[in-house]
Short mmCIF file of C-alpha atoms in Angstrom, two decimals:
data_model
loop_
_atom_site.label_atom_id
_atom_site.label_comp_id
_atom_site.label_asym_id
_atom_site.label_seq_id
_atom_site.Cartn_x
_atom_site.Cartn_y
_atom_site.Cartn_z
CA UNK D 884 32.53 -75.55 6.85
CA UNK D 885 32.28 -74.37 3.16
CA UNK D 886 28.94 -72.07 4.22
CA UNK D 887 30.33 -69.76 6.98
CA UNK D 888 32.68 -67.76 4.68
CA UNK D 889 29.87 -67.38 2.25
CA UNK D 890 27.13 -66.25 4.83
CA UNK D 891 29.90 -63.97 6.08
CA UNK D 892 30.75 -61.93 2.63
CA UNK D 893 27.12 -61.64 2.13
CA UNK D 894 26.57 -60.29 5.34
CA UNK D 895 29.56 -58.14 4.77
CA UNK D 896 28.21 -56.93 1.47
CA UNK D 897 24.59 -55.82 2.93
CA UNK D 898 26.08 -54.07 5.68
CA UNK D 899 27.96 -52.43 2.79
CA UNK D 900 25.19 -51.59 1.11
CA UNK D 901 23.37 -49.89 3.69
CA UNK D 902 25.87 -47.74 4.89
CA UNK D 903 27.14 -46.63 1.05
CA UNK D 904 25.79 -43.14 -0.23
CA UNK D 905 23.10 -43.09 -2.45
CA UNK D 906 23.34 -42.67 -6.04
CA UNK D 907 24.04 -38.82 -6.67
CA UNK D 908 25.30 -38.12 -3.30
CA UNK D 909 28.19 -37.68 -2.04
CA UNK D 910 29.86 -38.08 1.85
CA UNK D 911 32.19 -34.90 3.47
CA UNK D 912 33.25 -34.09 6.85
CA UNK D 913 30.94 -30.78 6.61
CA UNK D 914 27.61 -32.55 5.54
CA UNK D 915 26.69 -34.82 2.18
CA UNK D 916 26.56 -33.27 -1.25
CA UNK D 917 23.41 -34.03 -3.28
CA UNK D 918 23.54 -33.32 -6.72
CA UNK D 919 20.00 -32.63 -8.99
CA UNK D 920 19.99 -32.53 -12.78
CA UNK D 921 17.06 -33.48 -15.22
CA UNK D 922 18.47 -36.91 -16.15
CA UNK D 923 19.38 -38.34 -13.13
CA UNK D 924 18.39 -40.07 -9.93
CA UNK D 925 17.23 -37.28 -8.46
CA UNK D 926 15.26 -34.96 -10.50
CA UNK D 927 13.32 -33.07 -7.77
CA UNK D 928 14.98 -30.10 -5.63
CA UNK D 929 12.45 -30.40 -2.99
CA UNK D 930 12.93 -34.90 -2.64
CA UNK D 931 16.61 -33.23 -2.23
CA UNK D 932 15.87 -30.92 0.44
CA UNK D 933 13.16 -33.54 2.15
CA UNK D 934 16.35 -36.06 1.61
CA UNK D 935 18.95 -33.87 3.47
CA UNK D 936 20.02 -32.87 7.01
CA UNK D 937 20.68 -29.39 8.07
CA UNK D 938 23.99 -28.05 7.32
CA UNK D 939 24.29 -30.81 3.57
CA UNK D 940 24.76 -29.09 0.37
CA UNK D 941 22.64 -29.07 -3.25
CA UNK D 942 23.88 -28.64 -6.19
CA UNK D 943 21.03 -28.31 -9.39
CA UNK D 944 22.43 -29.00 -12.60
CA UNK D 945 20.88 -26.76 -15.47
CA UNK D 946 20.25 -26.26 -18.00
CA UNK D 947 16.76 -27.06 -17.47
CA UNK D 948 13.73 -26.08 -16.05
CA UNK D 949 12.29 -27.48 -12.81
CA UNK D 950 8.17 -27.50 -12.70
CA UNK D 951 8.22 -27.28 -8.39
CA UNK D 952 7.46 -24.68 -5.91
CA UNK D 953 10.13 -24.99 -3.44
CA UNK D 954 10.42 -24.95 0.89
CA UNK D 955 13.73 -25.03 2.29
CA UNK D 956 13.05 -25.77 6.07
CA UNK D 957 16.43 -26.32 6.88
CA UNK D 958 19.59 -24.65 6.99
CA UNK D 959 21.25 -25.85 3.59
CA UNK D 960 23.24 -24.51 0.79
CA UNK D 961 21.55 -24.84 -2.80
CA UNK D 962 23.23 -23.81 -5.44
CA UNK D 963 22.65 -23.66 -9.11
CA UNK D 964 25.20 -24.59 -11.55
CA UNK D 965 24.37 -23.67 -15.46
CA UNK D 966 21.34 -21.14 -14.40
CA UNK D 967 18.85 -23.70 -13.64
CA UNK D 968 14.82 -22.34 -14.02
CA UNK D 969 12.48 -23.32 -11.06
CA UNK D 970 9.34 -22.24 -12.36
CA UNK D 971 6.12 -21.80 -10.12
CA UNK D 972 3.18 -22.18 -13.14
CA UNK D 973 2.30 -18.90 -12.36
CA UNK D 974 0.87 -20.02 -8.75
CA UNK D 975 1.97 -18.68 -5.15
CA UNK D 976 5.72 -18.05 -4.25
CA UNK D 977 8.22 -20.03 -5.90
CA UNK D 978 11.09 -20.42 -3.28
CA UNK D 979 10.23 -20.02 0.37
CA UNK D 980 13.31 -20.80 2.66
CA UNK D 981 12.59 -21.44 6.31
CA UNK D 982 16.07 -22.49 7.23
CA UNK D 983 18.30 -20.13 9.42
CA UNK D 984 21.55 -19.74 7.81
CA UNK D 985 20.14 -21.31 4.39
CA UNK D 986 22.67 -19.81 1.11
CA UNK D 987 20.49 -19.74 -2.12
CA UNK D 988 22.33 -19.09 -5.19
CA UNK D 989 23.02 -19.34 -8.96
CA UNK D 990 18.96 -19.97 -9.81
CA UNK D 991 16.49 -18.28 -12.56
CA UNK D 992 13.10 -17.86 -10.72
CA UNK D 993 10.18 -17.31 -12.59
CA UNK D 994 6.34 -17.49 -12.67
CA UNK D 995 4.97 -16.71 -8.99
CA UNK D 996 1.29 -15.91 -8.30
CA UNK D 997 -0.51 -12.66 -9.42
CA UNK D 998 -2.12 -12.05 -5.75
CA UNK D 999 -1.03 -9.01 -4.17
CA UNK D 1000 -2.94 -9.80 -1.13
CA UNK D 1001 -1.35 -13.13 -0.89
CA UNK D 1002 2.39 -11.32 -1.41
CA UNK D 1003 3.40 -14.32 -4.13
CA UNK D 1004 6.97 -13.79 -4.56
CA UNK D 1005 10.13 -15.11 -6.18
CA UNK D 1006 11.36 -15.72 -3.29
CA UNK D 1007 10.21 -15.26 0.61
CA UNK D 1008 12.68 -15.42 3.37
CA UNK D 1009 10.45 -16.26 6.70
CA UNK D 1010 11.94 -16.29 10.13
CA UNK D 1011 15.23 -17.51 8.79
CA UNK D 1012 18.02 -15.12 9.69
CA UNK D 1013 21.12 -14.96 8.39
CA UNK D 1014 19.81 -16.15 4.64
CA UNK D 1015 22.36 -15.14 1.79
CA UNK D 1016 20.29 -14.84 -1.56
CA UNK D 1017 23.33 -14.06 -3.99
CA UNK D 1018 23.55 -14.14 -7.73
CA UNK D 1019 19.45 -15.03 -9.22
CA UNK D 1020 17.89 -13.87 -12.06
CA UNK D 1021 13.65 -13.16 -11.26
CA UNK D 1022 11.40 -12.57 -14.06
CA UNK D 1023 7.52 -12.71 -14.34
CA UNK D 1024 7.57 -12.82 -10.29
CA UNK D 1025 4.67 -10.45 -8.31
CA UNK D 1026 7.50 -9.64 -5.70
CA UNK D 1027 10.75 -10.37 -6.32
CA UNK D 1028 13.01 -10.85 -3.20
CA UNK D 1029 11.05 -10.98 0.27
CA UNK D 1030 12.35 -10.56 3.48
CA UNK D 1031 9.88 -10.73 6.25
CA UNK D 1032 11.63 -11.41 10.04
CA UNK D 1033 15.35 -12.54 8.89
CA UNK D 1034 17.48 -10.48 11.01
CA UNK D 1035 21.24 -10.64 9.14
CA UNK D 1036 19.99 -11.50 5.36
CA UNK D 1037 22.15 -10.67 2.74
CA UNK D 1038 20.92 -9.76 -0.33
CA UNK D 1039 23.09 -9.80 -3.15
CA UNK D 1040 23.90 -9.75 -7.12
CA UNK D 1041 20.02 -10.77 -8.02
CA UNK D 1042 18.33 -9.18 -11.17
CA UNK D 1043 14.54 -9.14 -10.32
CA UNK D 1044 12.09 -8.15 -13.00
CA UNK D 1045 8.74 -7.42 -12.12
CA UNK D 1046 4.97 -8.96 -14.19
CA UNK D 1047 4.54 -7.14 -17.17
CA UNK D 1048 1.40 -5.11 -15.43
CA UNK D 1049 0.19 -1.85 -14.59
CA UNK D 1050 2.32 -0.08 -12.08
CA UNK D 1051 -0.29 -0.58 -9.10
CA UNK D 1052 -0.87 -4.09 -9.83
CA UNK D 1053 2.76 -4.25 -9.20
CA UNK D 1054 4.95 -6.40 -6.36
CA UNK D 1055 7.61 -4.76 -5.05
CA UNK D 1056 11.33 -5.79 -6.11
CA UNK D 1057 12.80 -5.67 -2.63
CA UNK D 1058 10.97 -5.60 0.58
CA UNK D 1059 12.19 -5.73 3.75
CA UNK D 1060 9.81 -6.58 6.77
CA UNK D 1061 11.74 -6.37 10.34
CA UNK D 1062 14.64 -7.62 9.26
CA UNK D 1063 17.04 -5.61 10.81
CA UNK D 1064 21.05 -5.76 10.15
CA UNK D 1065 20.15 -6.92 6.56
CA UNK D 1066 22.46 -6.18 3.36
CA UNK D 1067 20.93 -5.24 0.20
CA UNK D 1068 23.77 -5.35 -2.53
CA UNK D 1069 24.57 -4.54 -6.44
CA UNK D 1070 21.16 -5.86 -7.46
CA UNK D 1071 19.40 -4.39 -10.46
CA UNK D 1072 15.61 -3.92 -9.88
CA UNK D 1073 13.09 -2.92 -12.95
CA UNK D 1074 9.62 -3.31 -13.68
CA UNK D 1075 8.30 -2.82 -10.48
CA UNK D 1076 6.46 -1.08 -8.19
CA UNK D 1077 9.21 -0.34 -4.79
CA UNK D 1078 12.24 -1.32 -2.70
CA UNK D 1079 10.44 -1.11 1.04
CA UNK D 1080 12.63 -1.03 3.50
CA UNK D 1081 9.87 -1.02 7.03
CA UNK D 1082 11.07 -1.68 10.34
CA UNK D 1083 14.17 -2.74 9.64
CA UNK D 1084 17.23 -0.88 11.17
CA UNK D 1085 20.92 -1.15 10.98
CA UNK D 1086 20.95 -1.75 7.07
CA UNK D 1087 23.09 -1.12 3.99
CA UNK D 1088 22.33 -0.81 0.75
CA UNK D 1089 25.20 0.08 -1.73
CA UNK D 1090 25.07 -0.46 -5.68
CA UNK D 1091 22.22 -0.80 -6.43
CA UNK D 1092 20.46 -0.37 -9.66
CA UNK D 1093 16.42 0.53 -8.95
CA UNK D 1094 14.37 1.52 -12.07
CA UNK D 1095 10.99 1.80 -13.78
CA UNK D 1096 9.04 1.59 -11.19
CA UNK D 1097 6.69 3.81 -8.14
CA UNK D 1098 9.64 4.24 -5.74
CA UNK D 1099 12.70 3.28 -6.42
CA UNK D 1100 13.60 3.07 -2.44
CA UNK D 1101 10.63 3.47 0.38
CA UNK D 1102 12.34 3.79 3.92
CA UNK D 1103 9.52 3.68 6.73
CA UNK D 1104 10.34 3.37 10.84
CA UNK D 1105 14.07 2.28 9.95
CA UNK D 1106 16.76 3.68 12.11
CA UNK D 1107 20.36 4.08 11.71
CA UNK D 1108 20.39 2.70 8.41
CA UNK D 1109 23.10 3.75 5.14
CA UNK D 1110 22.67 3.47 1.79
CA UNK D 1111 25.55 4.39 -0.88
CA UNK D 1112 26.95 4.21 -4.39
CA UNK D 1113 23.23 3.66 -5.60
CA UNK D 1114 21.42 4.56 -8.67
CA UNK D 1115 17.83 5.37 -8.69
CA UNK D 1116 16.16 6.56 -12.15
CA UNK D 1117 13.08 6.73 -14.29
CA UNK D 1118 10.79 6.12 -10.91
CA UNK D 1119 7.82 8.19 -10.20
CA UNK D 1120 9.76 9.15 -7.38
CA UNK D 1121 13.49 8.14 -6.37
CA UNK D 1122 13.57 7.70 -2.94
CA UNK D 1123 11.29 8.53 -0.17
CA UNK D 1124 12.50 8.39 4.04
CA UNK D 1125 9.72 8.58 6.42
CA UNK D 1126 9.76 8.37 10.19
CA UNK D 1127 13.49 7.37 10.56
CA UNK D 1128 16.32 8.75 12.36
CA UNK D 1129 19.86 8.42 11.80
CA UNK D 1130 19.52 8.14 7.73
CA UNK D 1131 23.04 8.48 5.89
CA UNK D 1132 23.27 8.30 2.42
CA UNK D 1133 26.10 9.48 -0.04
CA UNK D 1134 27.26 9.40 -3.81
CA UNK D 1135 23.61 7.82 -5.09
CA UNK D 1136 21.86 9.00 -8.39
CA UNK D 1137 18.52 10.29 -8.58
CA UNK D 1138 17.72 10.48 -12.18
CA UNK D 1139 14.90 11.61 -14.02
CA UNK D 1140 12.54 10.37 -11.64
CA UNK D 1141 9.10 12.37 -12.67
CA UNK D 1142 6.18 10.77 -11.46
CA UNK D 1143 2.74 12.83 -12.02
CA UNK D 1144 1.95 14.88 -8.75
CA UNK D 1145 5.04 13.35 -7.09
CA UNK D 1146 8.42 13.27 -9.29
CA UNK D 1147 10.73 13.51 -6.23
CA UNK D 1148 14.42 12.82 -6.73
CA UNK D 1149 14.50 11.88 -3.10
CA UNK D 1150 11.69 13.14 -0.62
CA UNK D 1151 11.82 13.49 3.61
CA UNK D 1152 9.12 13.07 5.84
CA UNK D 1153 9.06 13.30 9.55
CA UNK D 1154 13.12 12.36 9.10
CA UNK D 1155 16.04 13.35 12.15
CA UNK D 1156 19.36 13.59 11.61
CA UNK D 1157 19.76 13.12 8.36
CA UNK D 1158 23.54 13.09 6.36
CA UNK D 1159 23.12 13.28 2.58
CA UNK D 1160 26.12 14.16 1.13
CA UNK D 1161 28.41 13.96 -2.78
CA UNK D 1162 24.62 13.00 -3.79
CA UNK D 1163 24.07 13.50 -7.73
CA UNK D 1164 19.87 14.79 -7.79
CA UNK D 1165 19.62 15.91 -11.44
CA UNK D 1166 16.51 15.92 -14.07
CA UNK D 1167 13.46 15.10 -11.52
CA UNK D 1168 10.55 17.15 -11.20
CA UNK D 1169 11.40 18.18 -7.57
CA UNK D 1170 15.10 17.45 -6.67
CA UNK D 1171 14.51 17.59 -2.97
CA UNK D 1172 11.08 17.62 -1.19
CA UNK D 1173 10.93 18.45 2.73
CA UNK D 1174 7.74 17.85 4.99
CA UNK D 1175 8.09 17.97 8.96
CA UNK D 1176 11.96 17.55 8.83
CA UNK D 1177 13.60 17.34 11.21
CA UNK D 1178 10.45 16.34 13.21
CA UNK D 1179 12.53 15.92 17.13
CA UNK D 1180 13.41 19.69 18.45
CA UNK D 1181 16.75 19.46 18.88
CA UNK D 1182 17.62 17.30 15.47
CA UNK D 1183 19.30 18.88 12.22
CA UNK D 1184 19.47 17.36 8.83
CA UNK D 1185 22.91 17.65 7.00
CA UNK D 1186 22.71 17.65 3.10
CA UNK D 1187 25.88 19.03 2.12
CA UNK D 1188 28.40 18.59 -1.15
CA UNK D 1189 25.12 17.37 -3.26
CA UNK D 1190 24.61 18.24 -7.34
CA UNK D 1191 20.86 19.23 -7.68
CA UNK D 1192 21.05 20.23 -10.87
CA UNK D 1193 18.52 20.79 -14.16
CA UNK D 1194 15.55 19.83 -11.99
CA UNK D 1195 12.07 21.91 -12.51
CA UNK D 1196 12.57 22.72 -9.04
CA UNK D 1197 15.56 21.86 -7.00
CA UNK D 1198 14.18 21.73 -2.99
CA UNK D 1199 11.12 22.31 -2.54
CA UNK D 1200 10.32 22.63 1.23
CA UNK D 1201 6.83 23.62 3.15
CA UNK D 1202 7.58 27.12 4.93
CA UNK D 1203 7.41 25.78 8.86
CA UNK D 1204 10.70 23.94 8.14
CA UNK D 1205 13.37 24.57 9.80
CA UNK D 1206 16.89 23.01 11.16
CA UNK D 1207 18.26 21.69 7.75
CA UNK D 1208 21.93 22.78 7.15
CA UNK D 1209 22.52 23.33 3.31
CA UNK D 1210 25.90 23.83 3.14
CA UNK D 1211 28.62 23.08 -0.09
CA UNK D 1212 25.91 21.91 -2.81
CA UNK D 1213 26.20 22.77 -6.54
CA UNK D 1214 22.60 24.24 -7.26
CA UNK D 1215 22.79 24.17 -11.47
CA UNK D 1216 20.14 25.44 -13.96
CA UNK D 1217 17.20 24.06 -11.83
CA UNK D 1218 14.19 25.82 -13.05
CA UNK D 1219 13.71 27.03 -9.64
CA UNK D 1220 16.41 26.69 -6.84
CA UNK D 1221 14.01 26.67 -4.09
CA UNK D 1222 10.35 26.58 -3.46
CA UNK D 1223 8.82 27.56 -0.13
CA UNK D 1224 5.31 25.61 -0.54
CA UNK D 1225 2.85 28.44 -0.02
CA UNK D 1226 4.84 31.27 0.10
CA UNK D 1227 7.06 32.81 3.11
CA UNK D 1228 10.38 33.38 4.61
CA UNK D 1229 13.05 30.08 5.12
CA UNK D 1230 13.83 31.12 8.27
CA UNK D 1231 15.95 28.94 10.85
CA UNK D 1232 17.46 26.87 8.11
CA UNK D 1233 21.61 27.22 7.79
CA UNK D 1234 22.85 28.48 4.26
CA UNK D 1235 26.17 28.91 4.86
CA UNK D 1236 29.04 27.62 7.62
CA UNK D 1237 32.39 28.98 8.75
CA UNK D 1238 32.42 31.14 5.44
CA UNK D 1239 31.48 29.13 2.83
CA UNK D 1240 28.18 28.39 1.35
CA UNK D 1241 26.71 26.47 -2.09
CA UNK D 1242 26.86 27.31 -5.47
CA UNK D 1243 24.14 28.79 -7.35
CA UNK D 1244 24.15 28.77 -10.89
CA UNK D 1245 21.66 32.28 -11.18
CA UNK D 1246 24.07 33.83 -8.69
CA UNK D 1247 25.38 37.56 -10.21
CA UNK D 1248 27.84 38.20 -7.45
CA UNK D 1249 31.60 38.42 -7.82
CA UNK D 1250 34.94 37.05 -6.11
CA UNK D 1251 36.67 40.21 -5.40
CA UNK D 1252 39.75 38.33 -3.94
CA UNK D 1253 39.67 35.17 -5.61
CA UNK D 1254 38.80 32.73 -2.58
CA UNK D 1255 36.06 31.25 -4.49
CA UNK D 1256 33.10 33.13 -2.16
CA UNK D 1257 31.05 35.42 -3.59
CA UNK D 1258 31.50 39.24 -2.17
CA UNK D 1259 27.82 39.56 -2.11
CA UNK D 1260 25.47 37.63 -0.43
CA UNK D 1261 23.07 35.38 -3.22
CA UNK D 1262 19.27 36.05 -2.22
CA UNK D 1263 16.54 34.31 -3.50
CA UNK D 1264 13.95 37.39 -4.73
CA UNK D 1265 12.10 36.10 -7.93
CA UNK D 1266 8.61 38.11 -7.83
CA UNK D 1267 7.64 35.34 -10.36
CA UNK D 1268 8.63 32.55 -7.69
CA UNK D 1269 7.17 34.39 -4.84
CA UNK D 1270 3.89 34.16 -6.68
CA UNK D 1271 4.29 30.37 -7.89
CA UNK D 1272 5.20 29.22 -4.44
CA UNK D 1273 1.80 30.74 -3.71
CA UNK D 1274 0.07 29.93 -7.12
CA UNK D 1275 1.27 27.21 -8.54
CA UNK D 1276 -0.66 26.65 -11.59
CA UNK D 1277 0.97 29.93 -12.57
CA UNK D 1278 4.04 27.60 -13.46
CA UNK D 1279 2.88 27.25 -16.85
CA UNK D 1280 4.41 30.86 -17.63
CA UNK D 1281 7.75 30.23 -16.80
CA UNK D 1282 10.17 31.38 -19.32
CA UNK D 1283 7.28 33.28 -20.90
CA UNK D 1284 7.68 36.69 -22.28
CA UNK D 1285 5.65 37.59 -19.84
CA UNK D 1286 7.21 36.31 -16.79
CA UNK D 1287 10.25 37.79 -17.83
CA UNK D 1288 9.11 41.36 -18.18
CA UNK D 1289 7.35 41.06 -14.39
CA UNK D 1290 11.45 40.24 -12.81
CA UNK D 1291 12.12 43.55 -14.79
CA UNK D 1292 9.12 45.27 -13.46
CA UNK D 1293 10.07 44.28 -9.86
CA UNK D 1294 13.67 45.83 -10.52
CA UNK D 1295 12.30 48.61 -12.00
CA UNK D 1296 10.00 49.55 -9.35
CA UNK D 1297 11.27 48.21 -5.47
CA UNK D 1298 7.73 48.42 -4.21
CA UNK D 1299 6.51 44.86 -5.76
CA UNK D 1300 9.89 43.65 -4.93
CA UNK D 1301 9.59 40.75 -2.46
CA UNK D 1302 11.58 39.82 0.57
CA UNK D 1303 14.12 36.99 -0.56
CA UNK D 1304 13.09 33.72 0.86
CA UNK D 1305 16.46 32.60 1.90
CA UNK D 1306 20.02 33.97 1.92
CA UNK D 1307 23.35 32.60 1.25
CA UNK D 1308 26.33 35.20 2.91
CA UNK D 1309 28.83 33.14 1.06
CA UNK D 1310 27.65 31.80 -2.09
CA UNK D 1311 30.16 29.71 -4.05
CA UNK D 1312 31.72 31.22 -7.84
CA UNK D 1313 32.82 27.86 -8.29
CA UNK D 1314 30.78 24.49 -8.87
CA UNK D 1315 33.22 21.87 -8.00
CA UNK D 1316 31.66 18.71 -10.02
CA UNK D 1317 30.04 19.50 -13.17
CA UNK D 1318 27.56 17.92 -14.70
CA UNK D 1319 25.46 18.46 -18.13
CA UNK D 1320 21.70 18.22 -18.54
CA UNK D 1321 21.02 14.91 -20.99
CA UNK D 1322 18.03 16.43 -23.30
CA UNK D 1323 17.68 18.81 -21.53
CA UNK D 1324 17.08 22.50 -21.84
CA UNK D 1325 16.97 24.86 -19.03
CA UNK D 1326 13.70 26.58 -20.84
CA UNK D 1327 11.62 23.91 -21.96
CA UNK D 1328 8.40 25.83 -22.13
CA UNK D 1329 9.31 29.23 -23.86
CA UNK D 1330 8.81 29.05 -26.87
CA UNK D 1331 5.80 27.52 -26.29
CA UNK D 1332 4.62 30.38 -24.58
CA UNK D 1333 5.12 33.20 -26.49
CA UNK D 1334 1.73 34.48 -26.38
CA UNK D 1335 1.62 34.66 -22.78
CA UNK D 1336 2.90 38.48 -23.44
CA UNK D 1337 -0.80 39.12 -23.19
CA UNK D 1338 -0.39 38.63 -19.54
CA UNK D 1339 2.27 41.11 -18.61
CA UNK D 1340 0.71 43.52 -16.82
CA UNK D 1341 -2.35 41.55 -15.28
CA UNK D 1342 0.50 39.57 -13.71
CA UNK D 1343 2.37 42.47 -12.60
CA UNK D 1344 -0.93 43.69 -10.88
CA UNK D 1345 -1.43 40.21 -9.39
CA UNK D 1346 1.87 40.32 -8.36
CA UNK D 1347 1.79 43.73 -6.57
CA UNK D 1348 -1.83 42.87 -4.66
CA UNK D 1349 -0.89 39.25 -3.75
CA UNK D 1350 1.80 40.77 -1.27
CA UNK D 1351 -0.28 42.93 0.18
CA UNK D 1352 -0.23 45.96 -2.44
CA UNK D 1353 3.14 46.63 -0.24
CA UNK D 1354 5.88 44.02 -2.49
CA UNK D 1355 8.26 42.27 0.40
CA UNK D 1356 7.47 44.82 3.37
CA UNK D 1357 4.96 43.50 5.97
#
């Protein structure tokens, strides 16, 4: 009699004690909670993840640093509280997440792999759409962030700092790898070598910090995609848009991007229907470079209300180009305005619309009736530019002595005079935003220079038989 109570409380209590969470863990109506931290239980994030079902959440305790290379196969949410480290040992990726729907936050990730041909990264997001990587710090990682076939990723707050390596050696910060419909926002990128964004469509990128690095955004066979309120600077190029259609992109900064050979504030290639517009493009080598845009027939590119300003050249565009509408922009002390690549005529572009047209610091018009539009039209008619665009290793004159007495020999005397590669019938007297060059002059090389005097009149001769012994009339 005295036996059946007793064999029924310990049944009771080993029922109990199956069925009770485990140390660390904690029960909800949304999934379990596991918490990690060096001193307890559970020490490892991946016996956490192996531990949990999809949809349970992790929280890692820092600080502290956990020696692990980590797979999340499952949707989950893992979040770091105190900056935890999870450091790879300098071998492969150090957080690959497999699980659609996984959120990844609140983690320092350090010490992937040096194998470019292996892609180590701080993280890799495979074939798990709708990932949110929010609020990490990378550092000593080969690629930072990774997205390779996550349609709907969000990528958000990280800081990614690249190896401390040459520039080609280099991972890139961001990549994107069709992952269409993904959000790339306010990270800060350095020390590496490019943001990709490849076959990925329908994307956004806004506040952004890229610097330091090859390109500081690399858009290839990515439709329909916008990217605002970004800053770009101190790249060997800013941005460069190939083989896309549908590109908008407003109010970024290209800064003092001047990469040897390159130095493009932002550069198109093969790129339709294009809308760049309250863009700031100041202090790069080449402000704006065209190539084969637009590339469809019946496409037009739109940059319009841009600063280019106190570039070495402004836009620089090869002469077949055609169908670009520049329209409202604020071209300031750029060493050159334009450059037609080769020499010629910028026919079929659009300088002005319905009246009004861009600002041009070099313009010598005036505003007869004070609507803010020049009364004369502002041409383009440097005999010195005509013959860089064609020579370009005669840049090394500009400002020179001797480049300034051949625009005075070309006023003097109309025969050398060239025909003005573009026209604007309604120049602007007015900038609208203002900006000032940061250490910068507008003639850098003059006084350098001074002996190029020599060279006045071989230059004017050179000018005079380069178009033909004829100046502009062909």
């Amino acid at each position: 009699m005295t036996l059946r109570p007793t064999i029924s409380s310990i049944l009771l209590f080993c029922l109990l004690a199956l069925i009770a969470p485990q140390a660390g863990t904690t029960e909800s109506a949304a999934g379990k909670t596991v918490r990690v931290s060096p001193g307890g239980p559970l020490r490892s994030i991946s016996d956490a993840i192996a531990s949990a079902s999809p949809g349970d959440e992790i929280i890692v305790e820092g600080p502290g640093v956990y020696n692990e290379r980590v797979v999340v196969d499952k949707p989950l949410t893992i979040t770091g509280e105190g900056r935890p480290v999870i450091d790879g040992g300098g071998s492969g990726t150090v957080v690959t997440i497999n699980g659609e729907g996984t959120l990844f936050q609140g983690f320092r990730i350090t010490g992937s792999g040096s194998h470019l041909s292996a892609e180590d990264a701080g993280v890799l997001v495979e074939n798990a759409p709708g990932t949110t990587v929010n609020d990490n710090r990378l550092d000593d990682v080969l690629f930072g962030i990774y997205v390779k076939g996550s349609k709907g990723t969000v990528v958000s707050r990280n800081v990614v700092t690249g190896k401390d390596a040459p520039l080609p050696k280099r991972g890139d910060g961001i990549r994107l790898w069709y992952s269409s419909g993904t959000k790339i926002l306010d990270n800060h990128v350095s020390h590496v070598r490019d943001v990709v964004i490849w076959w990925s469509s329908d994307t956004l990128l806004k506040g952004n910090v890229v610097e330091g690095g090859r390109y500081g955004l690399h858009y290839m066979s990515s439709n329909h995609n916008r990217f605002e309120d970004n800053e770009f600077k101190n790249n060997s190029v800013g941005g460069f848009l190939m083989y896309s259609v549908d590109i908008k992109f407003f109010r970024n900064k290209f800064t003092g991007n001047r990469g040897t050979g390159t130095g493009y504030g932002v550069g198109f290639k093969d790129l339709d229907s294009v809308v760049a517009r309250d863009n700031v493009i100041a202090d790069n080598r080449i402000g704006i470079f065209l190539d084969n845009s637009p590339y469809l027939i019946d496409a037009w590119n739109d940059i319009n209300g841009n600063v280019i300003a106190y570039n070495d050249i402004g836009v620089s565009v090869m002469p077949s180009i055609r169908r670009n509408a520049f329209v409202g922009n604020n071209f300031t002390g750029n060493d050159e305005q334009v450059e037609v690549r080769g020499g010629g005529v910028l026919s079929g572009n659009i300088w002005s619309k319905d009246g009004r047209g861009n600002f041009w610091s070099d313009y010598v018009g005036y505003d007869e009736d004070g609507d803010g539009v020049g009364e004369i039209p502002y041409k383009a008619e440097s005999l010195f530019e005509s013959l860089v665009d064609k020579n370009p290793s005669l840049r090394i004159f500009a400002y020179s002595p001797a480049s300034k007495a051949l625009e005075l020999a070309s006023k003097a005397f109309p025969v050398i005079k060239p025909v003005p590669k573009l026209a604007d019938e309604h120049p602007l007297v007015r900038p609208g935003v203002v900006i000032e060059p940061e250490g910068r002059t507008e003639t850098p090389r003059g006084l350098l220079l001074a002996s190029a005097s020599m060279a006045i009149l071989p230059l004017i001769f050179f000018g005079y038989t380069a178009l033909g012994g004829h100046g502009g009339k062909h």
